[in-house]
Coordinates of N, CA and C in Angstrom, one line a residue:
M1 N -2.4 -5.5 -15.3 CA -2.0 -6.5 -14.5 C -0.5 -6.5 -14.2
A2 N 0.1 -5.3 -14.5 CA 1.6 -5.2 -14.5 C 2.1 -5.7 -13.3
G3 N 1.7 -5.6 -12.2 CA 2.2 -5.8 -11.1 C 2.1 -7.5 -10.7
L4 N 1.1 -8.2 -11.4 CA 1.0 -9.3 -11.0 C 1.2 -10.4 -12.3
R5 N 1.9 -9.9 -13.2 CA 2.1 -10.7 -14.3 C 3.0 -12.0 -13.9
G6 N 4.0 -11.9 -13.2 CA 4.8 -13.1 -12.8 C 3.8 -13.9 -12.0
L7 N 3.1 -13.4 -11.1 CA 2.4 -14.3 -10.3 C 1.2 -14.9 -11.2
A8 N 0.7 -14.1 -12.0 CA -0.4 -14.6 -12.8 C 0.0 -16.0 -13.7
R9 N 1.4 -15.8 -14.3 CA 1.9 -17.0 -15.0 C 2.2 -18.1 -14.0
T10 N 2.8 -17.7 -12.8 CA 3.2 -18.9 -11.8 C 1.9 -19.6 -11.4
V11 N 1.0 -18.8 -10.9 CA -0.2 -19.4 -10.2 C -1.3 -19.6 -11.1
L12 N -1.9 -18.4 -11.6 CA -3.1 -18.6 -12.2 C -3.3 -19.4 -13.6
C13 N -2.2 -19.2 -14.2 CA -2.1 -20.1 -15.7 C -1.8 -21.5 -15.1
G14 N -0.9 -21.9 -14.1 CA -0.5 -23.1 -13.6 C -1.4 -23.8 -12.7
V15 N -1.6 -23.3 -11.6 CA -2.4 -24.0 -10.4 C -3.8 -23.4 -10.5
L16 N -4.2 -22.2 -10.7 CA -5.6 -21.9 -10.6 C -6.4 -21.8 -12.1
A17 N -6.8 -22.8 -12.6 CA -7.1 -23.1 -14.0 C -8.2 -22.1 -14.4
C18 N -9.0 -21.4 -13.5 CA -10.0 -20.6 -13.8 C -9.8 -19.6 -14.8
A19 N -8.8 -18.8 -14.4 CA -8.5 -17.5 -15.1 C -9.3 -17.3 -16.4
L20 N -10.2 -16.3 -16.1 CA -11.0 -15.8 -17.4 C -11.8 -16.6 -18.2
A21 N -12.2 -17.8 -17.9 CA -12.8 -18.8 -18.4 C -14.0 -19.3 -17.6
A22 N -14.5 -20.5 -17.8 CA -15.6 -21.2 -17.4 C -15.5 -21.1 -15.8
C23 N -15.8 -20.1 -15.2 CA -15.5 -19.9 -13.9 C -16.5 -19.5 -13.1
W24 N -16.4 -19.5 -11.7 CA -17.3 -18.8 -10.7 C -16.7 -17.5 -10.2
T25 N -17.4 -16.5 -10.3 CA -16.9 -15.1 -10.0 C -17.9 -14.3 -9.1
S26 N -17.4 -13.2 -8.6 CA -18.3 -12.4 -8.0 C -17.7 -10.9 -8.2
Q27 N -18.5 -9.9 -8.1 CA -17.9 -8.5 -8.3 C -17.5 -8.0 -6.8
K28 N -18.0 -8.5 -5.8 CA -17.4 -8.3 -4.5 C -17.1 -9.3 -3.7
P29 N -16.2 -9.2 -2.8 CA -15.9 -10.4 -2.1 C -17.0 -11.1 -1.2
L30 N -17.0 -12.4 -1.4 CA -18.2 -13.2 -0.7 C -17.6 -13.7 0.7
L31 N -16.3 -14.0 0.6 CA -15.6 -14.6 1.7 C -15.0 -13.2 2.5
T32 N -15.2 -12.9 3.9 CA -14.7 -12.1 4.5 C -14.4 -12.4 6.0
D33 N -13.6 -11.5 6.6 CA -13.3 -11.9 7.9 C -14.5 -12.5 8.9
T34 N -15.6 -12.0 8.6 CA -16.7 -12.6 9.4 C -17.3 -14.0 9.0
N35 N -17.1 -14.4 7.9 CA -17.5 -15.8 7.4 C -16.4 -16.7 6.8
A36 N -15.2 -16.1 6.5 CA -14.1 -17.2 6.1 C -13.6 -17.9 7.4
S37 N -12.9 -19.1 6.8 CA -12.2 -20.0 7.8 C -10.8 -19.8 8.0
S38 N -10.0 -19.9 9.1 CA -8.7 -20.1 9.4 C -8.3 -21.4 9.0
V39 N -7.3 -21.6 8.2 CA -6.8 -22.8 7.7 C -5.5 -23.3 8.4
G40 N -5.2 -24.5 8.4 CA -3.8 -24.9 9.1 C -2.8 -25.3 7.9
F41 N -3.1 -24.9 6.7 CA -2.0 -25.1 5.8 C -1.3 -24.1 5.1
A42 N -1.1 -23.2 6.0 CA -0.1 -22.1 5.3 C 1.3 -22.6 5.3
G43 N 2.0 -22.1 4.3 CA 3.3 -22.7 4.1 C 3.9 -22.8 2.8
K44 N 5.0 -23.4 2.5 CA 5.5 -23.2 1.0 C 5.1 -24.6 0.2
Y45 N 4.7 -24.4 -1.0 CA 4.4 -25.7 -1.8 C 5.2 -25.5 -3.0
R46 N 5.0 -26.7 -3.8 CA 5.6 -26.8 -5.0 C 4.6 -27.5 -6.1
G47 N 4.6 -27.1 -7.3 CA 3.5 -27.7 -8.1 C 4.0 -29.0 -8.6
K48 N 3.0 -29.9 -8.8 CA 3.3 -31.2 -9.3 C 3.0 -31.4 -10.6
G49 N 3.8 -32.1 -11.3 CA 3.6 -32.3 -12.7 C 4.4 -31.7 -13.8
E50 N 3.9 -31.4 -14.9 CA 4.9 -30.8 -15.8 C 5.5 -29.4 -15.6
D51 N 5.0 -28.7 -14.7 CA 5.7 -27.3 -14.2 C 5.9 -27.5 -12.8
A52 N 6.7 -28.6 -12.6 CA 7.0 -28.9 -11.1 C 7.7 -27.8 -10.4
P53 N 8.6 -27.0 -11.1 CA 9.7 -26.1 -10.5 C 8.9 -24.9 -9.7
T54 N 7.7 -24.6 -10.1 CA 6.9 -23.7 -9.5 C 6.8 -23.7 -7.9
V55 N 7.2 -22.7 -7.2 CA 7.3 -22.7 -5.8 C 6.2 -21.6 -5.4
L56 N 5.4 -21.9 -4.6 CA 4.4 -20.8 -4.0 C 4.2 -21.0 -2.5
A57 N 4.0 -19.9 -1.9 CA 3.8 -19.9 -0.5 C 2.4 -19.3 -0.2
I58 N 1.7 -19.9 0.7 CA 0.4 -19.6 1.2 C 0.7 -19.0 2.7
A59 N 0.5 -17.6 2.7 CA 1.1 -16.7 3.7 C -0.1 -16.3 4.6
S60 N -0.3 -16.3 5.9 CA -1.1 -15.6 6.7 C -1.1 -14.2 6.6
G61 N -2.2 -13.7 6.6 CA -2.3 -12.0 6.6 C -3.0 -11.7 7.8
G62 N -3.1 -12.6 8.7 CA -3.9 -12.2 10.2 C -5.4 -12.5 9.9
G63 N -5.9 -13.1 11.1 CA -7.3 -13.5 11.0 C -7.5 -14.7 9.8
T64 N -8.5 -14.5 8.9 CA -8.8 -15.3 8.0 C -8.4 -15.0 6.6
A65 N -7.5 -13.9 6.7 CA -6.9 -13.4 5.1 C -5.6 -14.2 5.1
Y66 N -5.3 -14.4 3.9 CA -3.9 -15.1 3.4 C -3.7 -14.6 2.0
A67 N -2.5 -15.0 1.6 CA -2.2 -14.5 0.4 C -1.3 -15.7 -0.3
F68 N -1.5 -15.8 -1.7 CA -0.4 -16.7 -2.5 C 0.7 -15.8 -2.8
V69 N 1.8 -16.2 -2.6 CA 3.0 -15.5 -2.6 C 4.0 -16.1 -3.6
D70 N 4.5 -15.6 -4.7 CA 5.4 -16.5 -5.5 C 6.9 -16.0 -5.2
E71 N 7.7 -16.4 -5.9 CA 9.2 -16.3 -5.7 C 9.7 -14.9 -5.6
K72 N 8.9 -13.9 -6.5 CA 9.3 -12.6 -6.5 C 8.5 -11.8 -5.3
N73 N 7.8 -12.4 -4.5 CA 7.2 -11.8 -3.5 C 5.9 -11.1 -4.0
E74 N 5.4 -11.4 -5.4 CA 4.1 -10.8 -5.8 C 3.0 -11.5 -5.0
R75 N 1.9 -10.9 -4.7 CA 0.8 -11.4 -3.9 C -0.4 -11.3 -4.4
I76 N -1.3 -12.6 -4.2 CA -2.8 -12.5 -4.6 C -3.6 -12.7 -3.2
P77 N -4.4 -11.9 -2.8 CA -5.2 -11.8 -1.4 C -6.1 -13.0 -1.9
V78 N -6.2 -14.1 -0.7 CA -7.2 -15.2 -0.7 C -7.7 -15.4 0.4
R79 N -9.2 -16.1 0.6 CA -9.7 -16.6 1.8 C -10.1 -17.9 1.4
F80 N -10.6 -18.7 2.5 CA -10.9 -20.0 2.4 C -12.1 -20.2 3.2
L81 N -13.0 -21.1 2.8 CA -14.1 -21.4 3.5 C -14.3 -22.9 3.6
A82 N -14.2 -23.4 4.9 CA -14.3 -24.9 5.0 C -15.6 -25.5 4.8
L83 N -15.5 -26.5 3.8 CA -16.9 -27.0 3.3 C -16.8 -28.5 3.5
G84 N -16.3 -29.0 4.8 CA -16.3 -30.3 5.3 C -14.9 -30.7 5.8
S85 N -14.5 -31.8 6.0 CA -13.1 -32.1 6.8 C -12.0 -31.9 5.8
E86 N -12.2 -32.0 4.5 CA -11.0 -31.8 3.5 C -11.2 -31.0 2.4
W87 N -12.4 -30.4 2.4 CA -13.0 -29.4 1.1 C -13.0 -28.2 1.5
Y88 N -12.4 -27.2 0.8 CA -12.6 -25.8 1.0 C -13.0 -25.2 -0.2
L89 N -13.7 -24.0 -0.1 CA -13.7 -23.0 -1.2 C -12.8 -22.0 -1.0
L90 N -12.1 -21.7 -2.2 CA -11.0 -20.7 -2.3 C -11.6 -19.5 -2.9
Q91 N -11.4 -18.3 -2.4 CA -11.4 -17.0 -3.0 C -10.4 -16.5 -3.4
Y92 N -10.1 -16.0 -4.6 CA -8.9 -15.1 -4.9 C -9.2 -14.0 -5.5
E93 N -8.4 -12.7 -5.3 CA -8.6 -11.4 -5.8 C -7.9 -11.2 -6.9
I94 N -8.3 -10.8 -8.0 CA -7.7 -10.4 -9.4 C -7.9 -9.1 -9.7
A95 N -6.8 -8.3 -9.5 CA -6.9 -6.8 -9.8 C -5.9 -6.4 -11.0
D96 N -6.2 -5.4 -11.6 CA -5.4 -4.9 -12.6 C -4.4 -4.0 -12.0
G97 N -3.5 -4.4 -11.4 CA -2.4 -3.4 -10.7 C -2.8 -3.3 -9.4
A98 N -1.9 -2.7 -8.5 CA -2.3 -2.6 -7.0 C -3.3 -1.4 -6.9
E99 N -3.5 -0.6 -7.6 CA -4.4 0.6 -7.4 C -5.8 0.3 -8.2
D100 N -6.1 -0.8 -8.6 CA -7.4 -1.2 -9.4 C -8.5 -0.9 -8.3
P101 N -9.5 -0.2 -8.6 CA -10.6 0.1 -7.7 C -11.6 -0.9 -8.0
D102 N -11.5 -1.8 -9.0 CA -12.6 -2.8 -9.2 C -12.0 -4.2 -9.5
P103 N -11.6 -4.8 -8.4 CA -10.9 -6.1 -8.5 C -12.0 -7.2 -8.8
A104 N -11.8 -8.2 -9.4 CA -12.8 -9.3 -9.5 C -12.4 -10.3 -8.5
Y105 N -13.3 -11.2 -8.1 CA -13.1 -12.4 -7.3 C -13.5 -13.5 -7.8
M106 N -12.5 -14.4 -7.8 CA -12.8 -15.8 -8.4 C -12.7 -17.0 -7.3
Y107 N -13.6 -18.0 -7.7 CA -13.7 -19.2 -6.8 C -13.3 -20.4 -7.4
Q108 N -13.0 -21.3 -6.4 CA -13.0 -22.8 -6.9 C -12.7 -23.7 -5.8
A109 N -13.1 -24.9 -5.9 CA -13.1 -26.0 -4.8 C -11.5 -26.4 -4.8
I110 N -11.3 -26.5 -3.6 CA -10.0 -27.2 -3.3 C -9.9 -28.4 -2.0
R111 N -9.2 -29.3 -2.4 CA -9.4 -30.4 -1.5 C -7.9 -30.6 -0.8
R112 N -7.8 -30.8 0.4 CA -6.7 -31.0 1.1 C -6.6 -32.6 1.3
V113 N -5.5 -33.2 0.8 CA -5.2 -34.8 1.0 C -3.9 -34.8 1.6
G114 N -3.9 -35.2 2.9 CA -2.5 -35.2 3.5 C -2.1 -33.9 3.6
Q115 N -0.9 -33.5 3.2 CA -0.2 -32.1 3.1 C -0.5 -31.5 1.7
D116 N -0.9 -32.2 0.8 CA -0.9 -31.7 -0.6 C -2.5 -31.1 -0.9
L117 N -2.4 -30.1 -1.6 CA -3.7 -29.1 -2.1 C -3.9 -29.7 -3.5
Y118 N -5.3 -29.8 -3.8 CA -5.8 -30.2 -5.2 C -6.6 -29.2 -5.5
F119 N -6.3 -28.4 -6.6 CA -7.2 -27.2 -7.1 C -8.1 -27.8 -8.3
Y120 N -9.4 -27.8 -8.0 CA -10.3 -28.3 -9.0 C -10.7 -27.1 -9.9
P121 N -10.8 -27.4 -11.3 CA -11.3 -26.4 -12.1 C -12.7 -26.2 -11.9
S122 N -13.1 -24.7 -11.8 CA -14.6 -24.5 -11.6 C -15.3 -24.2 -12.7
N123 N -15.5 -25.2 -13.4 CA -16.3 -25.1 -14.7 C -17.9 -25.0 -14.4
C124 N -18.3 -23.8 -14.8 CA -19.5 -23.3 -14.5 C -20.7 -24.2 -15.2
E125 N -20.4 -25.0 -16.3 CA -21.3 -25.9 -16.8 C -21.3 -27.1 -16.2
D126 N -20.4 -27.5 -15.4 CA -20.4 -28.7 -14.4 C -21.7 -28.8 -13.5
V127 N -22.2 -27.7 -13.2 CA -23.3 -27.8 -12.2 C -24.4 -26.8 -12.7
A128 N -25.3 -27.8 -13.3 CA -26.6 -27.2 -13.9 C -27.6 -26.8 -12.9
G129 N -28.6 -25.8 -13.4 CA -29.8 -25.5 -12.4 C -29.6 -24.2 -12.2
D130 N -30.5 -23.7 -11.5 CA -30.8 -22.5 -10.9 C -30.4 -22.4 -9.6
F131 N -29.4 -21.3 -9.2 CA -29.3 -21.4 -7.6 C -29.6 -19.7 -7.3
R132 N -29.8 -19.5 -6.1 CA -29.9 -18.0 -5.6 C -28.7 -17.4 -5.7
G133 N -28.9 -16.3 -6.4 CA -27.8 -15.2 -6.6 C -26.9 -15.6 -7.5
L134 N -27.3 -16.6 -8.5 CA -26.2 -17.0 -9.7 C -26.8 -16.5 -10.8
K135 N -25.9 -15.7 -11.8 CA -26.1 -15.4 -13.2 C -25.2 -16.0 -13.9
R136 N -25.7 -16.6 -15.0 CA -24.8 -17.4 -16.2 C -24.9 -16.5 -17.3
S137 N -23.6 -16.5 -17.8 CA -23.1 -15.7 -19.0 C -22.1 -16.6 -19.8
N138 N -22.5 -16.4 -21.1 CA -21.6 -17.2 -22.1 C -20.7 -16.2 -22.8
W139 N -19.5 -16.6 -22.7 CA -18.6 -15.7 -23.7 C -17.8 -16.3 -24.5
A140 N -17.9 -16.1 -25.8 CA -17.1 -16.5 -26.9 C -15.5 -16.0 -26.7
P141 N -14.7 -17.2 -27.1 CA -13.1 -16.8 -27.1 C -12.9 -15.6 -27.8
G142 N -12.3 -14.6 -27.2 CA -12.0 -13.2 -27.7 C -13.0 -12.3 -27.7
A143 N -14.1 -12.6 -27.2 CA -15.2 -11.6 -27.1 C -15.1 -10.6 -26.0
A144 N -14.2 -9.7 -25.9 CA -14.1 -8.8 -24.8 C -15.2 -7.5 -24.6
D145 N -15.9 -7.7 -25.9 CA -16.9 -6.7 -25.7 C -18.3 -7.2 -25.0
G146 N -18.5 -8.4 -24.7 CA -19.6 -8.8 -23.9 C -20.1 -10.1 -24.3
P147 N -21.1 -10.6 -23.5 CA -21.5 -12.0 -23.6 C -22.2 -12.5 -24.9
R148 N -22.3 -13.6 -25.3 CA -22.9 -14.2 -26.4 C -24.0 -15.1 -26.1
E149 N -24.8 -15.1 -27.0 CA -26.0 -16.1 -26.6 C -25.6 -17.5 -26.7
T150 N -24.8 -18.0 -27.7 CA -24.0 -19.2 -27.7 C -22.6 -19.1 -27.5
A151 N -22.2 -20.2 -27.0 CA -20.6 -20.2 -27.0 C -20.2 -21.5 -26.8
P152 N -18.9 -22.0 -27.1 CA -18.5 -23.2 -26.9 C -18.5 -23.8 -25.4
R153 N -18.6 -25.1 -25.1 CA -18.4 -25.5 -23.9 C -17.0 -25.1 -23.3
G154 N -17.1 -24.9 -22.0 CA -16.0 -24.4 -21.2 C -15.9 -22.7 -21.1
S155 N -16.9 -22.0 -21.8 CA -16.9 -20.6 -21.7 C -18.1 -20.0 -20.9
Q156 N -18.8 -20.8 -20.2 CA -19.8 -20.2 -19.5 C -19.4 -19.7 -18.1
T157 N -19.6 -18.4 -17.6 CA -19.2 -18.1 -16.4 C -20.2 -17.9 -15.5
C158 N -20.2 -18.4 -14.2 CA -21.3 -18.2 -13.2 C -20.6 -16.9 -12.2
T159 N -21.5 -16.0 -12.3 CA -21.5 -14.9 -11.3 C -22.3 -14.7 -10.3
F160 N -21.7 -14.8 -9.0 CA -22.6 -15.1 -7.8 C -22.9 -13.4 -7.1
S161 N -23.9 -13.3 -6.6 CA -24.4 -11.9 -5.9 C -24.3 -12.2 -4.2
G162 N -24.3 -13.7 -4.0 CA -24.2 -14.0 -2.7 C -23.6 -15.2 -2.3
L163 N -23.3 -15.4 -0.9 CA -22.5 -16.6 -0.7 C -23.4 -17.9 -0.6
A164 N -24.7 -17.9 -0.2 CA -25.5 -19.0 -0.1 C -25.6 -19.7 -1.5
G165 N -25.7 -19.1 -2.5 CA -25.9 -19.6 -3.9 C -24.5 -20.4 -4.2
L166 N -23.4 -19.6 -3.9 CA -22.0 -20.0 -4.3 C -21.6 -21.4 -3.6
K167 N -22.1 -21.4 -2.2 CA -21.8 -22.5 -1.3 C -22.5 -23.7 -1.9
T168 N -23.8 -23.7 -2.3 CA -24.6 -24.7 -2.6 C -24.0 -25.2 -4.1
V169 N -23.6 -24.3 -5.0 CA -23.0 -24.8 -6.1 C -21.7 -25.6 -5.8
A170 N -20.9 -25.0 -5.0 CA -19.5 -25.6 -4.5 C -19.8 -27.1 -4.0
R171 N -20.7 -27.2 -3.1 CA -21.2 -28.5 -2.5 C -21.7 -29.3 -3.6
T172 N -22.4 -28.9 -4.3 CA -23.0 -29.8 -5.6 C -21.7 -30.3 -6.3
Y173 N -21.1 -29.4 -6.7 CA -19.8 -29.8 -7.5 C -18.8 -30.6 -6.7
I174 N -18.7 -30.7 -5.6 CA -17.8 -31.5 -4.7 C -18.5 -32.9 -4.8
A175 N -19.7 -32.8 -4.4 CA -20.3 -34.2 -4.5 C -20.2 -35.1 -5.8
K176 N -20.5 -34.1 -7.0 CA -20.4 -34.8 -8.2 C -18.9 -35.2 -8.4
V177 N -17.8 -34.6 -7.9 CA -16.5 -34.9 -8.0 C -16.2 -36.3 -7.2
E178 N -16.5 -36.3 -6.1 CA -16.5 -37.4 -5.2 C -17.3 -38.8 -5.9
K179 N -18.4 -38.6 -6.5 CA -19.1 -39.7 -7.2 C -18.5 -40.0 -8.5
G180 N -17.5 -39.1 -9.1 CA -17.0 -39.5 -10.3 C -17.7 -39.0 -11.4
A181 N -18.7 -38.2 -11.2 CA -19.4 -37.4 -12.4 C -18.7 -36.4 -12.9
I182 N -17.7 -35.7 -12.1 CA -16.8 -34.7 -12.8 C -15.5 -35.4 -12.7
T183 N -14.7 -35.3 -13.8 CA -13.4 -36.2 -13.9 C -12.2 -35.2 -14.3
A184 N -12.6 -33.9 -14.1 CA -11.5 -33.2 -14.4 C -10.3 -33.3 -13.6
S185 N -9.0 -33.2 -14.2 CA -7.9 -33.3 -13.4 C -7.6 -32.2 -12.7
P186 N -7.5 -32.2 -11.5 CA -7.0 -31.0 -10.5 C -5.5 -30.8 -10.7
S187 N -5.1 -29.4 -10.4 CA -3.8 -29.2 -10.4 C -3.4 -29.4 -8.8
V188 N -2.1 -29.8 -8.7 CA -1.8 -30.1 -7.3 C -0.4 -29.4 -6.8
L189 N -0.7 -29.0 -5.7 CA 0.6 -28.3 -5.0 C 1.0 -29.2 -3.8
E190 N 2.1 -29.7 -3.9 CA 2.8 -30.4 -2.8 C 3.5 -29.8 -2.0
R191 N 3.4 -29.9 -0.4 CA 3.8 -29.3 0.7 C 5.2 -29.6 0.7
L192 N 6.0 -28.3 0.8 CA 7.4 -28.3 1.1 C 8.0 -28.4 2.7
G193 N 8.6 -29.4 3.0 CA 8.9 -29.4 4.5 C 7.7 -29.9 5.3
S194 N 7.7 -29.4 6.6 CA 6.7 -30.0 7.6 C 5.7 -28.9 8.0

C-alpha cells in the first residue's frame, strides 16, 4: 500500500470507516461503466468533526468513473450507484500499490443531504439474513491467516459475488437507517465552494 498510504490515512481511516473490518466487499468490481451512475457532486470537500482539516476531491474520470483524490494527488478509483433521490452505493478500489493485480472492492451506503455527503459504516452484521451472492466470514482481530468460527461483533465481512444481492443488502440497510434501527454515526464530508 505504499502508493496509497497518505490517502488511506486521509480517507479510509477517517471517512470510509469500513477498512478491513465489518464491511461489504467483492473480489471483482460490481459497479462498472454499464451499471454505475453519473453523479452531480464531483468537487472539493472537507471532513466535518474532529479531523476537519481533511480536504478531499471527488474527481470525474469520464463516464461513470470517479476518484477520491487527496492533497498529495493520491487517488482511489470509485463508482456510485443511485439507490434513490439522495442515497447511493459507493464502490472503492483498494490496491496494494499501483501494480497490484488483485485489488479488493469495498462498498458502503452514502447519503447526499444538501451539498454534504454522509458516509455510513457498512457493518455486515446490521443486515441479517441470506441474500443472493452473499458469503459471510468472521475475522478475529489480528487473524491474517483466515476466518474464525466466532469473532467479536463488528468483525464479520460480507463478500458479494453479484450486484443484485449487494443492492438488496444496501437498500435493506438504508431502510433500517431511515427507521432509526441503525444508529451508527456517519462520517461527513462538507462541500467547499459551490
